[in-house]
Amino acid sequence: MPLSSRRRLAVSTTLVAALAAGLAPAAPVFAATPAPASAAAPVRTASAAVPAPDMEGVSAALAAAMTNGAPGAMARYVGPGGVQSRTAGVQDRVSGAPMDIHSRFRIGSVSKTFSTVVLLQLVDEGKLELDASVNSLLPGLLPDDRITVRHLLTHRSGLSDYTDAMFNDTVPGFEAVRNRVFSYQELIDLSLSEPRTGEPGVSYRYSNANFVVVGMLIEKFTGRPVAEAYKKRIFKPLKLRDTSYVHPDTRIKGLHVRGYLHPDAAGDPLVDSTEQTVSWAQAAGAVISSPADLNTFTSALMRGRLLSPAMMEAMTTVTPTDTANTRFYGLGLRRYDLSCGTQVFGHTGTVQGFYTYTFATRDGRRALSAMANTSNHGAANTALGGTLEAAFCGKKPAPAASARTASPVNPALTSRPAERDLPERH
């Protein structure tokens, strides 16, 4: 891919005719499954025309993320016509290296979907049950015997999110844990030191503490560290060569993007947050990946190559997380209902210095992954989310001349703030 001059904001395009580069995993573990019926908006029928991705709109969303504070951004789309990618800006503010679509980065809470897949494979194998009490599996861990494995995966346990207090002051909070190594129990104790957010199973409340417990369950029922479970069950079968879980190492090996954290005080310089243990998250957010690997993972998952039909149905059974009934959560999986009626499944990710989106259609035939190398600046996250509408819904009709604005992004893409995986001050 040609590179732009150093320190200039650039937008580059790559078009690959063959689909093999991003979608073909190793021999499937399970046969592909049809999409289950949804209790919410109807799924687009097979006969409906699939719109061509609006890659100009994708580029506009990346540019908007940069306008809102990201040094760089990129997106990679896979569909029936092949692979298309866009990059903008820089992945290293010091060297001026332009954003590279092959680079690795921290994917934050997208890790939750990886963790869910491993746990649901263990359910498939009969090692545990979704509706088992967590305390029956990890005796005495939690203060309420009613909290189940399903409650953890759907963020309905009532466990407080310890990151709210941990990162109340964004940069000092981050620096205090940048090189720290936590035990699972220490993180659970931080959560339990705060009031519960509700009764088990009653309401959705996003909490990283849920997936700390998921990590504990994975290690108990595999008898091995989470890193080995990821590698054996997902990374190797799908040949995800750029994906890793290196906790507690602080480095991102190979070609990678540097992440930049916005301080709380407006105008203060960005903080390079690339190197950290991510021990404060672990199974909730410490995976490293690349756009191509994320496309492969979400597509393979949606095609039923990682889980049984029963587990796929459980994972994709969702409930609303917003009053507009366009955003939903299943088991470690978000669903967004886009303006064109298309439903996409995947997850968002926030870790210091990185915003990530990775989503695919239910049949796995179309997938998008996008990243901006900043955080604690929600407008950049919201703008990056515009890549979903552009990629999956295609080009919007041109607005009437009187309704046009100076913004390059369709207002429908940025009308509501992005969902937050970590507390933010901007």
Short mmCIF file of N, CA and C in Angstrom, two decimals, residues 42-182:
data_model
loop_
_atom_site.label_atom_id
_atom_site.label_comp_id
_atom_site.label_asym_id
_atom_site.label_seq_id
_atom_site.Cartn_x
_atom_site.Cartn_y
_atom_site.Cartn_z
N PRO A 42 -37.43 -7.11 12.56
CA PRO A 42 -37.28 -8.26 11.69
C PRO A 42 -35.96 -8.26 10.95
N VAL A 43 -35.43 -9.45 10.72
CA VAL A 43 -34.17 -9.61 10.00
C VAL A 43 -34.41 -9.41 8.52
N ARG A 44 -33.48 -8.75 7.85
CA ARG A 44 -33.57 -8.56 6.41
C ARG A 44 -33.66 -9.91 5.72
N THR A 45 -34.54 -10.07 4.77
CA THR A 45 -34.71 -11.34 4.08
C THR A 45 -33.59 -11.58 3.09
N ALA A 46 -33.39 -12.84 2.75
CA ALA A 46 -32.29 -13.21 1.86
C ALA A 46 -32.46 -12.59 0.48
N SER A 47 -33.70 -12.33 0.08
CA SER A 47 -33.95 -11.81 -1.26
C SER A 47 -33.70 -10.30 -1.35
N ALA A 48 -33.60 -9.62 -0.19
CA ALA A 48 -33.39 -8.18 -0.21
C ALA A 48 -32.02 -7.86 -0.79
N ALA A 49 -31.97 -6.77 -1.55
CA ALA A 49 -30.72 -6.37 -2.18
C ALA A 49 -29.72 -5.94 -1.11
N VAL A 50 -28.49 -6.37 -1.26
CA VAL A 50 -27.43 -5.98 -0.33
C VAL A 50 -26.75 -4.74 -0.91
N PRO A 51 -26.81 -3.63 -0.21
CA PRO A 51 -26.22 -2.41 -0.76
C PRO A 51 -24.71 -2.48 -0.81
N ALA A 52 -24.13 -1.87 -1.81
CA ALA A 52 -22.68 -1.77 -1.86
C ALA A 52 -22.21 -0.86 -0.74
N PRO A 53 -21.09 -1.17 -0.13
CA PRO A 53 -20.61 -0.31 0.95
C PRO A 53 -20.27 1.08 0.43
N ASP A 54 -20.58 2.08 1.21
CA ASP A 54 -20.24 3.45 0.87
C ASP A 54 -18.88 3.76 1.48
N MET A 55 -17.84 3.47 0.74
CA MET A 55 -16.50 3.66 1.28
C MET A 55 -16.14 5.14 1.41
N GLU A 56 -16.79 6.00 0.63
CA GLU A 56 -16.60 7.43 0.84
C GLU A 56 -17.16 7.83 2.20
N GLY A 57 -18.30 7.23 2.56
CA GLY A 57 -18.87 7.48 3.87
C GLY A 57 -17.99 6.94 4.98
N VAL A 58 -17.38 5.77 4.75
CA VAL A 58 -16.43 5.24 5.73
C VAL A 58 -15.27 6.21 5.93
N SER A 59 -14.73 6.72 4.83
CA SER A 59 -13.63 7.69 4.92
C SER A 59 -14.06 8.94 5.66
N ALA A 60 -15.30 9.38 5.41
CA ALA A 60 -15.80 10.57 6.09
C ALA A 60 -15.91 10.34 7.59
N ALA A 61 -16.31 9.14 7.99
CA ALA A 61 -16.41 8.81 9.41
C ALA A 61 -15.02 8.81 10.06
N LEU A 62 -14.02 8.26 9.35
CA LEU A 62 -12.66 8.28 9.87
C LEU A 62 -12.15 9.71 10.01
N ALA A 63 -12.44 10.53 9.01
CA ALA A 63 -12.02 11.93 9.07
C ALA A 63 -12.71 12.65 10.23
N ALA A 64 -13.98 12.32 10.48
CA ALA A 64 -14.70 12.94 11.59
C ALA A 64 -14.11 12.52 12.94
N ALA A 65 -13.67 11.27 13.04
CA ALA A 65 -13.02 10.83 14.27
C ALA A 65 -11.75 11.64 14.52
N MET A 66 -11.03 11.94 13.45
CA MET A 66 -9.81 12.74 13.59
C MET A 66 -10.14 14.19 13.92
N THR A 67 -11.19 14.73 13.32
CA THR A 67 -11.62 16.08 13.66
C THR A 67 -11.94 16.19 15.14
N ASN A 68 -12.39 15.08 15.71
CA ASN A 68 -12.75 15.04 17.12
C ASN A 68 -11.65 14.48 18.02
N GLY A 69 -10.41 14.55 17.57
CA GLY A 69 -9.30 14.31 18.47
C GLY A 69 -8.46 13.08 18.25
N ALA A 70 -8.79 12.22 17.29
CA ALA A 70 -7.98 11.02 17.05
C ALA A 70 -6.82 11.36 16.11
N PRO A 71 -5.59 10.98 16.45
CA PRO A 71 -4.48 11.19 15.52
C PRO A 71 -4.64 10.43 14.22
N GLY A 72 -5.31 9.26 14.27
CA GLY A 72 -5.51 8.45 13.08
C GLY A 72 -6.69 7.52 13.25
N ALA A 73 -7.07 6.88 12.16
CA ALA A 73 -8.19 5.94 12.21
C ALA A 73 -8.11 5.04 10.99
N MET A 74 -8.76 3.87 11.08
CA MET A 74 -8.79 2.96 9.93
C MET A 74 -10.00 2.06 10.02
N ALA A 75 -10.36 1.49 8.85
CA ALA A 75 -11.50 0.57 8.79
C ALA A 75 -11.26 -0.43 7.67
N ARG A 76 -11.72 -1.66 7.89
CA ARG A 76 -11.60 -2.73 6.90
C ARG A 76 -12.94 -3.43 6.76
N TYR A 77 -13.43 -3.46 5.54
CA TYR A 77 -14.73 -4.06 5.24
C TYR A 77 -14.54 -5.30 4.38
N VAL A 78 -15.28 -6.37 4.69
CA VAL A 78 -15.27 -7.60 3.91
C VAL A 78 -16.69 -7.90 3.49
N GLY A 79 -16.90 -8.13 2.20
CA GLY A 79 -18.23 -8.44 1.70
C GLY A 79 -18.16 -9.28 0.45
N PRO A 80 -19.30 -9.50 -0.20
CA PRO A 80 -19.32 -10.34 -1.41
C PRO A 80 -18.38 -9.85 -2.50
N GLY A 81 -18.09 -8.55 -2.54
CA GLY A 81 -17.20 -8.02 -3.56
C GLY A 81 -15.73 -8.05 -3.20
N GLY A 82 -15.40 -8.52 -2.00
CA GLY A 82 -14.00 -8.58 -1.60
C GLY A 82 -13.72 -7.73 -0.38
N VAL A 83 -12.49 -7.33 -0.23
CA VAL A 83 -12.02 -6.56 0.92
C VAL A 83 -11.73 -5.14 0.48
N GLN A 84 -12.22 -4.19 1.26
CA GLN A 84 -11.90 -2.78 1.03
C GLN A 84 -11.48 -2.15 2.34
N SER A 85 -10.48 -1.32 2.29
CA SER A 85 -10.00 -0.70 3.51
C SER A 85 -9.74 0.79 3.30
N ARG A 86 -9.80 1.51 4.38
CA ARG A 86 -9.48 2.93 4.39
C ARG A 86 -8.63 3.24 5.61
N THR A 87 -7.66 4.10 5.46
CA THR A 87 -6.86 4.57 6.57
C THR A 87 -6.77 6.08 6.52
N ALA A 88 -6.56 6.70 7.67
CA ALA A 88 -6.43 8.15 7.74
C ALA A 88 -5.50 8.52 8.88
N GLY A 89 -4.72 9.56 8.68
CA GLY A 89 -3.89 10.07 9.75
C GLY A 89 -2.69 9.22 10.07
N VAL A 90 -2.22 9.32 11.31
CA VAL A 90 -0.97 8.68 11.70
C VAL A 90 -1.22 7.67 12.81
N GLN A 91 -0.37 6.64 12.85
CA GLN A 91 -0.42 5.68 13.94
C GLN A 91 0.68 5.91 14.96
N ASP A 92 1.54 6.89 14.69
CA ASP A 92 2.61 7.25 15.63
C ASP A 92 2.86 8.75 15.48
N ARG A 93 2.53 9.52 16.50
CA ARG A 93 2.64 10.97 16.41
C ARG A 93 4.08 11.43 16.44
N VAL A 94 4.99 10.61 16.97
CA VAL A 94 6.39 11.00 17.04
C VAL A 94 7.09 10.77 15.71
N SER A 95 6.95 9.57 15.16
CA SER A 95 7.61 9.27 13.89
C SER A 95 6.84 9.79 12.69
N GLY A 96 5.55 10.05 12.88
CA GLY A 96 4.72 10.48 11.76
C GLY A 96 4.29 9.35 10.85
N ALA A 97 4.53 8.09 11.25
CA ALA A 97 4.16 6.94 10.42
C ALA A 97 2.66 6.96 10.16
N PRO A 98 2.25 6.85 8.90
CA PRO A 98 0.83 6.87 8.58
C PRO A 98 0.13 5.61 9.09
N MET A 99 -1.15 5.70 9.31
CA MET A 99 -1.93 4.55 9.76
C MET A 99 -1.80 3.43 8.73
N ASP A 100 -1.57 2.22 9.23
CA ASP A 100 -1.35 1.05 8.37
C ASP A 100 -2.42 0.01 8.71
N ILE A 101 -3.17 -0.42 7.71
CA ILE A 101 -4.29 -1.34 7.92
C ILE A 101 -3.83 -2.70 8.45
N HIS A 102 -2.55 -3.02 8.36
CA HIS A 102 -2.04 -4.29 8.84
C HIS A 102 -1.57 -4.24 10.29
N SER A 103 -1.67 -3.08 10.92
CA SER A 103 -1.13 -2.90 12.27
C SER A 103 -2.03 -3.51 13.34
N ARG A 104 -1.38 -3.95 14.41
CA ARG A 104 -2.09 -4.45 15.58
C ARG A 104 -2.45 -3.29 16.50
N PHE A 105 -3.43 -3.53 17.38
CA PHE A 105 -3.83 -2.53 18.36
C PHE A 105 -4.60 -3.22 19.49
N ARG A 106 -4.81 -2.50 20.57
CA ARG A 106 -5.56 -3.03 21.71
C ARG A 106 -7.05 -2.90 21.41
N ILE A 107 -7.79 -4.01 21.55
CA ILE A 107 -9.19 -4.01 21.14
C ILE A 107 -10.16 -3.81 22.31
N GLY A 108 -9.64 -3.64 23.53
CA GLY A 108 -10.51 -3.35 24.65
C GLY A 108 -11.61 -4.37 24.83
N SER A 109 -12.84 -3.89 24.98
CA SER A 109 -13.95 -4.76 25.34
C SER A 109 -14.42 -5.69 24.23
N VAL A 110 -13.89 -5.57 23.04
CA VAL A 110 -14.13 -6.62 22.04
C VAL A 110 -13.63 -7.96 22.59
N SER A 111 -12.67 -7.89 23.53
CA SER A 111 -12.18 -9.10 24.20
C SER A 111 -13.31 -9.88 24.86
N LYS A 112 -14.36 -9.19 25.27
CA LYS A 112 -15.47 -9.87 25.94
C LYS A 112 -16.13 -10.91 25.04
N THR A 113 -16.17 -10.64 23.75
CA THR A 113 -16.75 -11.62 22.83
C THR A 113 -15.86 -12.85 22.72
N PHE A 114 -14.54 -12.67 22.69
CA PHE A 114 -13.61 -13.80 22.70
C PHE A 114 -13.82 -14.63 23.96
N SER A 115 -13.91 -13.96 25.10
CA SER A 115 -14.09 -14.67 26.37
C SER A 115 -15.41 -15.43 26.38
N THR A 116 -16.45 -14.82 25.84
CA THR A 116 -17.76 -15.48 25.80
C THR A 116 -17.72 -16.73 24.95
N VAL A 117 -17.05 -16.66 23.80
CA VAL A 117 -16.96 -17.83 22.93
C VAL A 117 -16.31 -18.99 23.68
N VAL A 118 -15.22 -18.73 24.37
CA VAL A 118 -14.54 -19.80 25.11
C VAL A 118 -15.47 -20.39 26.16
N LEU A 119 -16.16 -19.52 26.90
CA LEU A 119 -17.03 -20.03 27.96
C LEU A 119 -18.20 -20.82 27.39
N LEU A 120 -18.77 -20.36 26.28
CA LEU A 120 -19.88 -21.09 25.66
C LEU A 120 -19.42 -22.41 25.05
N GLN A 121 -18.19 -22.48 24.59
CA GLN A 121 -17.66 -23.78 24.16
C GLN A 121 -17.61 -24.75 25.34
N LEU A 122 -17.25 -24.25 26.51
CA LEU A 122 -17.24 -25.10 27.70
C LEU A 122 -18.65 -25.54 28.08
N VAL A 123 -19.63 -24.67 27.87
CA VAL A 123 -21.03 -25.07 28.07
C VAL A 123 -21.40 -26.16 27.07
N ASP A 124 -21.02 -25.98 25.80
CA ASP A 124 -21.25 -27.00 24.78
C ASP A 124 -20.66 -28.35 25.19
N GLU A 125 -19.53 -28.31 25.86
CA GLU A 125 -18.84 -29.53 26.25
C GLU A 125 -19.38 -30.13 27.55
N GLY A 126 -20.40 -29.48 28.13
CA GLY A 126 -21.00 -30.00 29.35
C GLY A 126 -20.23 -29.71 30.62
N LYS A 127 -19.27 -28.79 30.55
CA LYS A 127 -18.46 -28.49 31.74
C LYS A 127 -19.22 -27.64 32.76
N LEU A 128 -20.17 -26.83 32.29
CA LEU A 128 -20.98 -25.99 33.16
C LEU A 128 -22.25 -25.62 32.42
N GLU A 129 -23.18 -24.97 33.13
CA GLU A 129 -24.46 -24.58 32.54
C GLU A 129 -24.64 -23.07 32.64
N LEU A 130 -25.34 -22.51 31.66
CA LEU A 130 -25.53 -21.07 31.62
C LEU A 130 -26.30 -20.56 32.84
N ASP A 131 -27.24 -21.33 33.31
CA ASP A 131 -28.08 -20.86 34.40
C ASP A 131 -27.63 -21.39 35.76
N ALA A 132 -26.40 -21.90 35.81
CA ALA A 132 -25.83 -22.32 37.10
C ALA A 132 -25.46 -21.10 37.92
N SER A 133 -25.64 -21.19 39.22
CA SER A 133 -25.20 -20.14 40.12
C SER A 133 -23.67 -20.05 40.08
N VAL A 134 -23.16 -18.83 39.99
CA VAL A 134 -21.71 -18.65 39.98
C VAL A 134 -21.10 -19.21 41.26
N ASN A 135 -21.78 -19.02 42.37
CA ASN A 135 -21.24 -19.51 43.64
C ASN A 135 -21.20 -21.03 43.72
N SER A 136 -22.02 -21.71 42.91
CA SER A 136 -21.93 -23.17 42.89
C SER A 136 -20.70 -23.63 42.13
N LEU A 137 -20.16 -22.75 41.30
CA LEU A 137 -18.97 -23.08 40.50
C LEU A 137 -17.70 -22.51 41.12
N LEU A 138 -17.82 -21.34 41.73
CA LEU A 138 -16.69 -20.68 42.41
C LEU A 138 -17.18 -20.36 43.82
N PRO A 139 -17.18 -21.33 44.70
CA PRO A 139 -17.83 -21.19 46.01
C PRO A 139 -17.37 -19.96 46.79
N GLY A 140 -18.37 -19.19 47.24
CA GLY A 140 -18.10 -18.05 48.11
C GLY A 140 -17.58 -16.81 47.42
N LEU A 141 -17.51 -16.82 46.09
CA LEU A 141 -16.91 -15.67 45.40
C LEU A 141 -17.79 -14.43 45.50
N LEU A 142 -19.09 -14.59 45.27
CA LEU A 142 -19.99 -13.46 45.16
C LEU A 142 -20.96 -13.42 46.35
N PRO A 143 -21.53 -12.24 46.62
CA PRO A 143 -22.39 -12.10 47.80
C PRO A 143 -23.83 -12.56 47.59
N ASP A 144 -24.14 -13.08 46.40
CA ASP A 144 -25.51 -13.44 46.10
C ASP A 144 -25.54 -14.74 45.29
N ASP A 145 -26.13 -15.78 45.86
CA ASP A 145 -26.19 -17.07 45.18
C ASP A 145 -27.06 -17.05 43.93
N ARG A 146 -27.86 -16.00 43.77
CA ARG A 146 -28.76 -15.93 42.62
C ARG A 146 -28.06 -15.52 41.32
N ILE A 147 -26.85 -14.99 41.42
CA ILE A 147 -26.13 -14.55 40.22
C ILE A 147 -25.68 -15.77 39.43
N THR A 148 -26.08 -15.82 38.16
CA THR A 148 -25.76 -16.96 37.30
C THR A 148 -24.71 -16.60 36.26
N VAL A 149 -24.24 -17.62 35.57
CA VAL A 149 -23.30 -17.41 34.47
C VAL A 149 -23.95 -16.54 33.40
N ARG A 150 -25.21 -16.78 33.09
CA ARG A 150 -25.92 -15.98 32.09
C ARG A 150 -25.98 -14.51 32.50
N HIS A 151 -26.19 -14.25 33.78
CA HIS A 151 -26.22 -12.87 34.26
C HIS A 151 -24.89 -12.17 34.00
N LEU A 152 -23.78 -12.87 34.17
CA LEU A 152 -22.47 -12.27 33.88
C LEU A 152 -22.36 -11.88 32.42
N LEU A 153 -22.71 -12.81 31.54
CA LEU A 153 -22.53 -12.60 30.11
C LEU A 153 -23.46 -11.55 29.53
N THR A 154 -24.57 -11.30 30.20
CA THR A 154 -25.54 -10.30 29.73
C THR A 154 -25.45 -8.99 30.50
N HIS A 155 -24.50 -8.85 31.41
CA HIS A 155 -24.34 -7.66 32.25
C HIS A 155 -25.61 -7.40 33.06
N ARG A 156 -26.14 -8.45 33.64
CA ARG A 156 -27.32 -8.33 34.49
C ARG A 156 -27.09 -8.93 35.88
N SER A 157 -25.85 -8.93 36.30
CA SER A 157 -25.52 -9.51 37.61
C SER A 157 -25.75 -8.56 38.77
N GLY A 158 -25.69 -7.25 38.48
CA GLY A 158 -25.73 -6.25 39.54
C GLY A 158 -24.38 -5.95 40.14
N LEU A 159 -23.31 -6.56 39.64
CA LEU A 159 -21.96 -6.28 40.15
C LEU A 159 -21.50 -4.91 39.68
N SER A 160 -21.00 -4.11 40.60
CA SER A 160 -20.55 -2.76 40.28
C SER A 160 -19.32 -2.80 39.37
N ASP A 161 -19.21 -1.81 38.50
CA ASP A 161 -18.03 -1.70 37.64
C ASP A 161 -16.95 -0.90 38.36
N TYR A 162 -15.91 -1.58 38.80
CA TYR A 162 -14.84 -0.94 39.57
C TYR A 162 -14.07 0.09 38.76
N THR A 163 -14.18 0.05 37.42
CA THR A 163 -13.43 1.02 36.61
C THR A 163 -13.99 2.43 36.74
N ASP A 164 -15.24 2.58 37.18
CA ASP A 164 -15.79 3.92 37.36
C ASP A 164 -14.96 4.71 38.37
N ALA A 165 -14.65 4.09 39.49
CA ALA A 165 -13.82 4.76 40.50
C ALA A 165 -12.35 4.77 40.10
N MET A 166 -11.89 3.67 39.50
CA MET A 166 -10.48 3.54 39.14
C MET A 166 -10.04 4.65 38.19
N PHE A 167 -10.91 5.00 37.23
CA PHE A 167 -10.55 5.99 36.22
C PHE A 167 -11.38 7.26 36.35
N ASN A 168 -11.79 7.57 37.59
CA ASN A 168 -12.54 8.80 37.82
C ASN A 168 -11.71 10.01 37.39
N ASP A 169 -10.42 9.99 37.70
CA ASP A 169 -9.46 10.95 37.15
C ASP A 169 -8.68 10.20 36.08
N THR A 170 -8.93 10.54 34.84
CA THR A 170 -8.54 9.66 33.73
C THR A 170 -7.06 9.35 33.67
N VAL A 171 -6.22 10.36 33.55
CA VAL A 171 -4.79 10.10 33.39
C VAL A 171 -4.14 9.63 34.68
N PRO A 172 -4.37 10.28 35.83
CA PRO A 172 -3.80 9.74 37.07
C PRO A 172 -4.27 8.31 37.36
N GLY A 173 -5.54 8.04 37.08
CA GLY A 173 -6.04 6.68 37.29
C GLY A 173 -5.33 5.68 36.41
N PHE A 174 -5.13 6.05 35.15
CA PHE A 174 -4.42 5.16 34.23
C PHE A 174 -2.97 4.95 34.66
N GLU A 175 -2.28 6.02 35.00
CA GLU A 175 -0.87 5.90 35.38
C GLU A 175 -0.71 5.04 36.64
N ALA A 176 -1.71 5.06 37.51
CA ALA A 176 -1.63 4.27 38.73
C ALA A 176 -1.71 2.77 38.47
N VAL A 177 -2.30 2.39 37.33
CA VAL A 177 -2.45 0.95 37.03
C VAL A 177 -1.71 0.54 35.77
N ARG A 178 -1.04 1.47 35.11
CA ARG A 178 -0.38 1.16 33.83
C ARG A 178 0.51 -0.07 33.93
N ASN A 179 1.31 -0.15 34.98
CA ASN A 179 2.25 -1.27 35.12
C ASN A 179 1.89 -2.22 36.26
N ARG A 180 0.72 -2.06 36.80
CA ARG A 180 0.31 -2.90 37.92
C ARG A 180 -0.25 -4.23 37.43
N VAL A 181 -0.01 -5.28 38.21
CA VAL A 181 -0.56 -6.61 37.91
C VAL A 181 -1.53 -6.97 39.02
N PHE A 182 -2.79 -7.10 38.66
CA PHE A 182 -3.84 -7.46 39.61
C PHE A 182 -4.10 -8.96 39.56
#
